[in-house]
CSV table of C-alpha atoms in Angstrom, one decimal:
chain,number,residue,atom,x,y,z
A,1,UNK,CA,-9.3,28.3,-2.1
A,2,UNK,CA,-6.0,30.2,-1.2
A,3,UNK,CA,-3.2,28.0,-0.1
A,4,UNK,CA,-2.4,30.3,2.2
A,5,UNK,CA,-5.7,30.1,4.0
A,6,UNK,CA,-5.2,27.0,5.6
A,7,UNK,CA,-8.3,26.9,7.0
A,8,UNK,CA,-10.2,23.2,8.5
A,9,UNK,CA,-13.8,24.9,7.5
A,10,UNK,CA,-12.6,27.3,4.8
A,11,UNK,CA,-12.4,30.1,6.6
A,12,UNK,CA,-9.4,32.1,7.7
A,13,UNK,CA,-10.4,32.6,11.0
A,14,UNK,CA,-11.3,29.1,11.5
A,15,UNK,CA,-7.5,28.7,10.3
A,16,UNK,CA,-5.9,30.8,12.4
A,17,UNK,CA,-8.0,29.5,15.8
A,18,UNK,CA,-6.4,25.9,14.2
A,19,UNK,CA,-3.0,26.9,14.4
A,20,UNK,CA,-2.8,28.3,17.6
A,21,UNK,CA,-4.6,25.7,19.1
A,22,UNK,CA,-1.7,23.5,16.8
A,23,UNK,CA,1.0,25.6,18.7
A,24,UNK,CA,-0.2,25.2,22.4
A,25,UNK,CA,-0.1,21.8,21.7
A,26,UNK,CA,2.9,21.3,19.7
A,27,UNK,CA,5.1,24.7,20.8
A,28,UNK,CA,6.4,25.1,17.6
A,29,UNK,CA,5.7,28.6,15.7
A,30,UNK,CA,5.0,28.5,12.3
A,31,UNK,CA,7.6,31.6,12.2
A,32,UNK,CA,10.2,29.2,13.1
A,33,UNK,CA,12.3,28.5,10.0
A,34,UNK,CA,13.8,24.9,9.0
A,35,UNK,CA,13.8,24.9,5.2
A,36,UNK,CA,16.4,23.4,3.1
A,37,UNK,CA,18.2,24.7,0.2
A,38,UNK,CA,15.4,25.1,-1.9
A,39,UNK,CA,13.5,27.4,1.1
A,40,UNK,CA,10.1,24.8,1.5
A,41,UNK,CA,8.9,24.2,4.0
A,42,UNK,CA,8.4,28.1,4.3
A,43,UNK,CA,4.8,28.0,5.9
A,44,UNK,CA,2.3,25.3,7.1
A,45,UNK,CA,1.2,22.3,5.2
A,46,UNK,CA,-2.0,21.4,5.2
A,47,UNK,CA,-2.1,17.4,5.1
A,48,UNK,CA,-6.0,16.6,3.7
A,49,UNK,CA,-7.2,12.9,4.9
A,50,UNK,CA,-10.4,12.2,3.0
A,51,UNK,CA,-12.0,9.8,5.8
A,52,UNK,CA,-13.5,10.7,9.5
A,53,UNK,CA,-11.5,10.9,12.3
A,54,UNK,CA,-10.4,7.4,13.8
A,55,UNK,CA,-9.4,4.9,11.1
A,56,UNK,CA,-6.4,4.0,9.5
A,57,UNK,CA,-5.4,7.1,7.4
A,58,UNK,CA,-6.2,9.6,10.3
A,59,UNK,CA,-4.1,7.7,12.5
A,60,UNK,CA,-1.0,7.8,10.0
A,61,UNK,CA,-1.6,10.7,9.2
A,62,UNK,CA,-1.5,12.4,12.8
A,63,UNK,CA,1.7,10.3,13.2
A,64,UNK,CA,3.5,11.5,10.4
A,65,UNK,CA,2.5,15.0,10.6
A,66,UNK,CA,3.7,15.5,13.8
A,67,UNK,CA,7.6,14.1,12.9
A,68,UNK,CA,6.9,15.8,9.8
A,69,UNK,CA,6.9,19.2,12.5
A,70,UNK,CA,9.3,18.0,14.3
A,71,UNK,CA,12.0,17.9,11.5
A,72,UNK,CA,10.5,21.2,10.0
A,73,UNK,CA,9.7,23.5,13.0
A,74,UNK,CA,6.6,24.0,10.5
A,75,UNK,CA,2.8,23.2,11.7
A,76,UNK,CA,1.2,20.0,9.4
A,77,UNK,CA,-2.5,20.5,9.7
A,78,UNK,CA,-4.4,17.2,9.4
A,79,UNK,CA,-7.7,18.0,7.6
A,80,UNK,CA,-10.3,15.3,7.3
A,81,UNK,CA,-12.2,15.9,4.2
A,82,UNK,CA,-14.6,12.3,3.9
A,83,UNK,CA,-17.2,11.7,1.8
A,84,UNK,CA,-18.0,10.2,-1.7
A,85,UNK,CA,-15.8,6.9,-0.8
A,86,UNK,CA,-12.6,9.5,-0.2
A,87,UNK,CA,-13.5,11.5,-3.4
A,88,UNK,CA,-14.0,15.0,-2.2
A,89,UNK,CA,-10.7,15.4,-0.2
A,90,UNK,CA,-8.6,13.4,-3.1
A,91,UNK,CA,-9.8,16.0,-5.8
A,92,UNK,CA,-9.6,18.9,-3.3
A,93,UNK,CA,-6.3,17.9,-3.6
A,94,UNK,CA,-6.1,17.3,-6.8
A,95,UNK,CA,-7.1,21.0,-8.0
A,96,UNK,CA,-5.0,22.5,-5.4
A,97,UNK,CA,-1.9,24.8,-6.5
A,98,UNK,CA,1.5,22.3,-7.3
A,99,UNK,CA,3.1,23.8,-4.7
A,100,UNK,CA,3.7,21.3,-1.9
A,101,UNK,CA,2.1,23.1,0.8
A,102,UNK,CA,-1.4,20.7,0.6
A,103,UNK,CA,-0.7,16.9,0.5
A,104,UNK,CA,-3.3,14.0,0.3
A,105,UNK,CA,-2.2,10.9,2.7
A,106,UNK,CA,-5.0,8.2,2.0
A,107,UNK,CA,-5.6,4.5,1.3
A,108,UNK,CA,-4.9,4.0,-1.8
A,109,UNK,CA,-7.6,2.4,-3.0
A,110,UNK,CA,-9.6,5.2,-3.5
A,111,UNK,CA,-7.2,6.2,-6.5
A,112,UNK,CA,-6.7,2.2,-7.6
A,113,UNK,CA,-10.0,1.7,-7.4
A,114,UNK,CA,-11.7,4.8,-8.9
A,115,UNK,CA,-11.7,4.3,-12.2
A,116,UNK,CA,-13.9,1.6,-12.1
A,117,UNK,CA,-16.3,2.5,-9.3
A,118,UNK,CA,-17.3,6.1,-10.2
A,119,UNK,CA,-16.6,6.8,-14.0
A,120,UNK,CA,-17.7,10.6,-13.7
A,121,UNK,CA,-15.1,11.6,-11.1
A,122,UNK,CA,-14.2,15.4,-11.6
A,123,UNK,CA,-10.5,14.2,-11.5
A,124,UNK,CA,-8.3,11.5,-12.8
A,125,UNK,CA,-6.5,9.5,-9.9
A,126,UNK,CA,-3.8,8.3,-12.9
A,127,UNK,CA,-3.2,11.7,-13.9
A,128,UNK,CA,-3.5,14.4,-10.9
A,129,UNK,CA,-1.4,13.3,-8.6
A,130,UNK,CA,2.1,13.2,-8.2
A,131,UNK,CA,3.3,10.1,-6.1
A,132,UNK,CA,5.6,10.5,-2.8
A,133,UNK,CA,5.9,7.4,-1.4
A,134,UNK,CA,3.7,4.7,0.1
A,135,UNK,CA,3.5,4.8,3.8
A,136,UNK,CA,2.4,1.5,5.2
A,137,UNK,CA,0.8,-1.7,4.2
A,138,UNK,CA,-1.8,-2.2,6.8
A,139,UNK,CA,-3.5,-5.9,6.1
A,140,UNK,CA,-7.1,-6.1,6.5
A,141,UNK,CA,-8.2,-8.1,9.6
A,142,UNK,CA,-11.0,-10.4,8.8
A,143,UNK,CA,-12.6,-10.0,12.6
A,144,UNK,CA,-16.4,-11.3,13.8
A,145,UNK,CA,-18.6,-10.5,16.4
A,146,UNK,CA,-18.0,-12.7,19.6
A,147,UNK,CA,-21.2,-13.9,19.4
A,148,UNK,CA,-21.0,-15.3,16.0
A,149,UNK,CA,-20.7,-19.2,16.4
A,150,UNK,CA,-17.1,-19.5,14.7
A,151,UNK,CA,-13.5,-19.8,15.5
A,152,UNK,CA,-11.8,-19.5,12.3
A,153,UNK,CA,-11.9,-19.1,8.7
A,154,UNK,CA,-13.0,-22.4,7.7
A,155,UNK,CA,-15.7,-22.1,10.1
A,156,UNK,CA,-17.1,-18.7,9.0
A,157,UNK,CA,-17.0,-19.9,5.3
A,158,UNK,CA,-19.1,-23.1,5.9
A,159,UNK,CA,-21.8,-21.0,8.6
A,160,UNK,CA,-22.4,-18.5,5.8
A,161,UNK,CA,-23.0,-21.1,3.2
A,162,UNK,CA,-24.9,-23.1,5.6
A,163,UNK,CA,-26.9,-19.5,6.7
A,164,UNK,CA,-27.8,-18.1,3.7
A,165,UNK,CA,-28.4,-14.0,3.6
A,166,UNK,CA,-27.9,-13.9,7.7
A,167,UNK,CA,-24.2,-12.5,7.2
A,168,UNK,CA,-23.1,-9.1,6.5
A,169,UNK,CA,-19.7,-7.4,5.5
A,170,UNK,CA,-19.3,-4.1,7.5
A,171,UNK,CA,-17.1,-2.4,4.9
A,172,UNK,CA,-15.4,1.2,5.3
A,173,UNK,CA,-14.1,2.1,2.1
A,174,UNK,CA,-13.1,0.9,-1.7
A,175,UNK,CA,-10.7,-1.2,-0.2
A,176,UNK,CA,-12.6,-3.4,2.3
A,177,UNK,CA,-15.3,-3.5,-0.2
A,178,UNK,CA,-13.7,-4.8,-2.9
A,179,UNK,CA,-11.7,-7.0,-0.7
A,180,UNK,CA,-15.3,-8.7,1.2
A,181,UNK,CA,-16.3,-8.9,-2.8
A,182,UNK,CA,-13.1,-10.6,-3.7
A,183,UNK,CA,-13.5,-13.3,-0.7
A,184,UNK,CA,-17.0,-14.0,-1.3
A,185,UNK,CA,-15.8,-15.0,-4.9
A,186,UNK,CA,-13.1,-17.2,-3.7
A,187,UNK,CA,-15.2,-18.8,-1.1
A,188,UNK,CA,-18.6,-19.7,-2.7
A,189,UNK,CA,-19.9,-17.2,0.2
A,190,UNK,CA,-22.8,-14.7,-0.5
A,191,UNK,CA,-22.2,-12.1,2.3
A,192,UNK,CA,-24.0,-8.8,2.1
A,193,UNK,CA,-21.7,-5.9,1.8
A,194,UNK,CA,-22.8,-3.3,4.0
A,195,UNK,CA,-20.8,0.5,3.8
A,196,UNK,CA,-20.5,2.4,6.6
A,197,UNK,CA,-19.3,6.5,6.9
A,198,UNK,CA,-15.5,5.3,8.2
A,199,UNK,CA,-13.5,2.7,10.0
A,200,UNK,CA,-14.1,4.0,12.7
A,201,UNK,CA,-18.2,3.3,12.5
A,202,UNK,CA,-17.7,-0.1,11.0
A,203,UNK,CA,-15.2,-0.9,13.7
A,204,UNK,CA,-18.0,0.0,16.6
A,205,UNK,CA,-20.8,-1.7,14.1
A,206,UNK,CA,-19.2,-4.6,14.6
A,207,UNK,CA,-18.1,-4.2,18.0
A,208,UNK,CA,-21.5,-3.4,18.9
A,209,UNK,CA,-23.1,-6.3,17.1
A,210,UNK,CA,-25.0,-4.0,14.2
A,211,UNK,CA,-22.9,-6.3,11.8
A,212,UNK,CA,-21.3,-9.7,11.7
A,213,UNK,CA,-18.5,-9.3,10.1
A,214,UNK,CA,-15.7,-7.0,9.3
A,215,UNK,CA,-12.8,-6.9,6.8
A,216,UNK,CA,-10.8,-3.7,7.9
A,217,UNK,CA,-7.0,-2.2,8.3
A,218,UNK,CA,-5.5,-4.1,11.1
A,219,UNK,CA,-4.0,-0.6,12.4
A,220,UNK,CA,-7.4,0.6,13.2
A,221,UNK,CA,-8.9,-2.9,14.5
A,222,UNK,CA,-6.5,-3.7,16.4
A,223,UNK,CA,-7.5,-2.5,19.7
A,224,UNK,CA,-11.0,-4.2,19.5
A,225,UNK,CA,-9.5,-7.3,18.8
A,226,UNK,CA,-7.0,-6.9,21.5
A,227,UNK,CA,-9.6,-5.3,23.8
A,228,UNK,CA,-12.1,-8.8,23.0
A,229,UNK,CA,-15.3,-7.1,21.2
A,230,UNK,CA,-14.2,-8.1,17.9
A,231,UNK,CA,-12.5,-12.0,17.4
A,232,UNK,CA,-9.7,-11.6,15.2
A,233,UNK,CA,-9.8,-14.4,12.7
A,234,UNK,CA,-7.3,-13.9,10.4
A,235,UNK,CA,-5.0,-11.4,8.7
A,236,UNK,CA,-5.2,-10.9,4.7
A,237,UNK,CA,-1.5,-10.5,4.6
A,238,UNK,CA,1.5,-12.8,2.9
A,239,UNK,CA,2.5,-13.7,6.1
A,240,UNK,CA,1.5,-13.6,9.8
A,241,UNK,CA,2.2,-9.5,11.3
A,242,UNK,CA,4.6,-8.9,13.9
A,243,UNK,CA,1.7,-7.2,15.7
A,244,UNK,CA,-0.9,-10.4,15.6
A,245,UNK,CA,2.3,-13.6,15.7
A,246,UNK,CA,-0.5,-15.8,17.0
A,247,UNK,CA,-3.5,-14.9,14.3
A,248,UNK,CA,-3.4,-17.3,11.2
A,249,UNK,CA,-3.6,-15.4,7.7
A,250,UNK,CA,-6.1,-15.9,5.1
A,251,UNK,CA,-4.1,-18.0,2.9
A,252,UNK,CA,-3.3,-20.4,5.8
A,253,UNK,CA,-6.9,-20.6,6.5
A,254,UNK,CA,-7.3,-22.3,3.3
A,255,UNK,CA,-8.2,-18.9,1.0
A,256,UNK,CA,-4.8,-19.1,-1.7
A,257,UNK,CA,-3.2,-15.7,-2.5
A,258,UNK,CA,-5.9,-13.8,-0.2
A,259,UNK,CA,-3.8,-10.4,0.3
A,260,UNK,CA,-6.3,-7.2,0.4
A,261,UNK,CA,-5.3,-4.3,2.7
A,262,UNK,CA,-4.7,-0.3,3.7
A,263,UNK,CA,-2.2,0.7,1.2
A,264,UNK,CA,-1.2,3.9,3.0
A,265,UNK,CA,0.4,6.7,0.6
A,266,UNK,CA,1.3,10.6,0.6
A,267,UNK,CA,0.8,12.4,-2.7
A,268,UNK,CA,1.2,15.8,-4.1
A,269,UNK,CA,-1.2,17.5,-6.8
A,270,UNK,CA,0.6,16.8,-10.4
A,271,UNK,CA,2.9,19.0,-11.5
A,272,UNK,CA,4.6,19.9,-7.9
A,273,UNK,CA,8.6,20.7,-8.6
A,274,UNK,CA,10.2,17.7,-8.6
A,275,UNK,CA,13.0,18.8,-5.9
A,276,UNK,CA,10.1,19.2,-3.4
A,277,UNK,CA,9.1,15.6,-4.3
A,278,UNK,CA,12.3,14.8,-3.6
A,279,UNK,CA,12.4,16.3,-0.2
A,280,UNK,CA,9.5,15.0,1.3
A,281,UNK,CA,10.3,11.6,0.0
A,282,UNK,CA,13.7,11.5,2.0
A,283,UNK,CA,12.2,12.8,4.7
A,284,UNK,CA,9.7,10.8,5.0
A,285,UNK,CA,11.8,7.5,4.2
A,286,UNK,CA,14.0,8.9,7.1
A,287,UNK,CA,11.0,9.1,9.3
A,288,UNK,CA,9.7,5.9,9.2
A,289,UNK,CA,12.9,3.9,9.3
A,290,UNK,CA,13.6,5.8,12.2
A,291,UNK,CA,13.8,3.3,15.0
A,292,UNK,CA,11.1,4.6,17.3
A,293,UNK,CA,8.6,5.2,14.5
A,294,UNK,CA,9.2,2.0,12.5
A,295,UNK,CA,8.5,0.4,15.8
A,296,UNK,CA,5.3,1.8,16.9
A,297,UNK,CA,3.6,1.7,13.2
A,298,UNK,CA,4.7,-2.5,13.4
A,299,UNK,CA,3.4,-2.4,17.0
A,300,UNK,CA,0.3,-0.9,15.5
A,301,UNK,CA,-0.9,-3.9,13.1
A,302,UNK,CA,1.4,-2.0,10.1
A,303,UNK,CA,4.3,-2.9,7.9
A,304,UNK,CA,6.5,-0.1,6.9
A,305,UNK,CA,7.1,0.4,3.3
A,306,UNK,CA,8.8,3.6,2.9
A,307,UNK,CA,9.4,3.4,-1.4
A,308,UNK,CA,10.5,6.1,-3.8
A,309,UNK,CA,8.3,8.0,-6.1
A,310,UNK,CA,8.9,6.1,-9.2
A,311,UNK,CA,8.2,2.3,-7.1
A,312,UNK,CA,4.9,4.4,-5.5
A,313,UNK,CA,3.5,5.4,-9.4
A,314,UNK,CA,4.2,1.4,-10.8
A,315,UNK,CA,2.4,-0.2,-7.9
A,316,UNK,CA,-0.6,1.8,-8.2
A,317,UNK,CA,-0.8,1.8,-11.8
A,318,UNK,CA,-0.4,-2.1,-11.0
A,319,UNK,CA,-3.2,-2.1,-8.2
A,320,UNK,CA,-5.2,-0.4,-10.9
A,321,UNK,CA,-5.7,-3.2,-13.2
A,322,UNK,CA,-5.9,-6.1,-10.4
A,323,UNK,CA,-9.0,-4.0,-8.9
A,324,UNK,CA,-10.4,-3.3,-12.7
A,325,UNK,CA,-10.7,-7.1,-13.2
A,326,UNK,CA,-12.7,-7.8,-9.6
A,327,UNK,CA,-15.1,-4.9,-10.2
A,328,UNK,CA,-15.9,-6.9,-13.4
A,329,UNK,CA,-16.0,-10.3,-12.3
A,330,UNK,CA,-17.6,-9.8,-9.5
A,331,UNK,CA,-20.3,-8.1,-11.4
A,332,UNK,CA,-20.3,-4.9,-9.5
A,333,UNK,CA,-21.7,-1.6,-10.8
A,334,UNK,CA,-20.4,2.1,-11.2
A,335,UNK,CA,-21.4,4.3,-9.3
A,336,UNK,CA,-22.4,7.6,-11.0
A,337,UNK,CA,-21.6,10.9,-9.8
């Protein structure tokens, strides 16, 4: 693939109906030229999300691609590559030239996670990548469907224990996953773990009262709990979210230490220059401690993190071995690829 193709379906003309459809929107021209001292941005970036359209990562990165324009006067395309649990676009990204012009925004557990879940991945998440900074920290919202007979946490623990194999996870990604397998094992609860293609589809699974329960990025939840089809029981955060004041968390609900989440992060193929590292990390930093747009992610059910490079590699090397250990102990198997 050429970097220069840009393309959403691999095809240049594809591309090109992509971009002009970018610049009615948007009325900036790629031609127009904001590039620093080291000349990048000199053409469009291409920012792959490896999930559908509609959750947490698609959100952000729509968000940040289109300040990311605005400070640039050059097009970000958002390209949502899913499948494989986030594994195609993360090592389409990961073989792409080092040349900052196609980034990976995802949740992070796909690269913190990886390692243990699929042991035959065509890329290494500790190696390929060359950390820019992590985004937001979107909780996971432990929600129900109305109908469930429950009001809190406490509640839903003892009904599962009391209703053996009638509850079911609605999980979206590594993430949610591992975090429904880490609360059964705190709990005593057997819950199945069911995935779904997506937030997005586990959100309306939920909402639609295919599953019972959901563990999923506040960001993305948020307007079904807001809107009533999903009962928002708790947030699996350190402390209640700015977003949610009068939802409990997990830990007060009697669960200790019960954080899981969206770990939201931009990343670069390994062995980009260092000075555009540097670039997009200030920008980005300036971005989202911008007023307006620190304001709207926290509105959204997020918490702005907005670290450097070096902070970014340390937590998920970090993440890494937390998520090792409850792949093991909760006895769950690779996947092979």
């Amino acid at each position: 693939m050429k970097v220069t193709s840009f393309s959403l379906a691999s095809k240049q003309t594809r591309c090109g109906t992509a971009v002009t459809l970018f610049i009615a929107l948007t009325g900036v021209s790629p031609q127009a030229n904001a590039q620093g001292p080291d000349g990048y941005p000199a053409k469009p970036i291409r920012l792959v999300v490896p999930a559908a359209p509609g959750g947490t990562s698609d959100i952000l990165a729509r968000t940040i691609g289109l300040e990311l324009t605005k400070r640039w006067n050059q097009p970000v395309i958002v390209d949502n590559k899913p499948g494989a649990d986030s594994n195609v676009g993360a090592e389409l990204v990961a073989k792409a030239p080092p040349d900052g012009y196609t980034l990976l925004l995802l949740d992070t557990s796909t690269l913190t996670m990886g390692p243990s879940l699929y042991p035959k991945l065509t890329y290494d998440p500790r190696k390929d990548f060359a950390p820019i900074t992590m985004i937001v920290f979107s909780p996971h919202v432990l929600g129900i469907h109305p109908s469930l007979p429950v009001n809190n946490v406490r509640e839903l623990i003892a009904y599962s224990k009391s209703n053996p194999g009638k509850l079911n996870f609605a999980s979206a990604s590594n993430a949610s996953r591992l975090g429904a397998a880490q609360f059964n094992l705190q709990t005593g609860t057997d819950m199945l773990i069911v995935p779904y293609k997506g937030g997005a589809a586990s959100i309306n699974a939920v909402a639609g009262g295919e599953a019972n329960v959901i563990l999923n990025g506040l960001l993305a939840t948020l307007p079904q709990v807001k809107s009533g089809r999903i009962k928002g029981l708790a947030t699996a955060s350190a402390r209640r979210m700015e977003a949610t004041p009068d939802v409990p968390t997990v830990i007060e609900s009697g669960v200790p230490g019960f954080v899981t989440g969206s770990w939201q992060g931009l990343l670069a193929p390994a062995g980009t220059p260092p000075e555009i590292v540097r670039k997009l990390n200030s920008t980005l930093v300036d971005i989202l401690k911008a007023p307006d747009t620190h304001q709207k992610l926290v509105a959204m059910g997020a918490e702005v993190v907005a670290d450097s490079p070096e902070d970014f590699g340390r937590f998920l090397r970090d993440e890494t071995v937390k998520w090792t250990k409850v792949v093991k102990d909760a006895g769950i198997k690779s996947e092979q690829q």
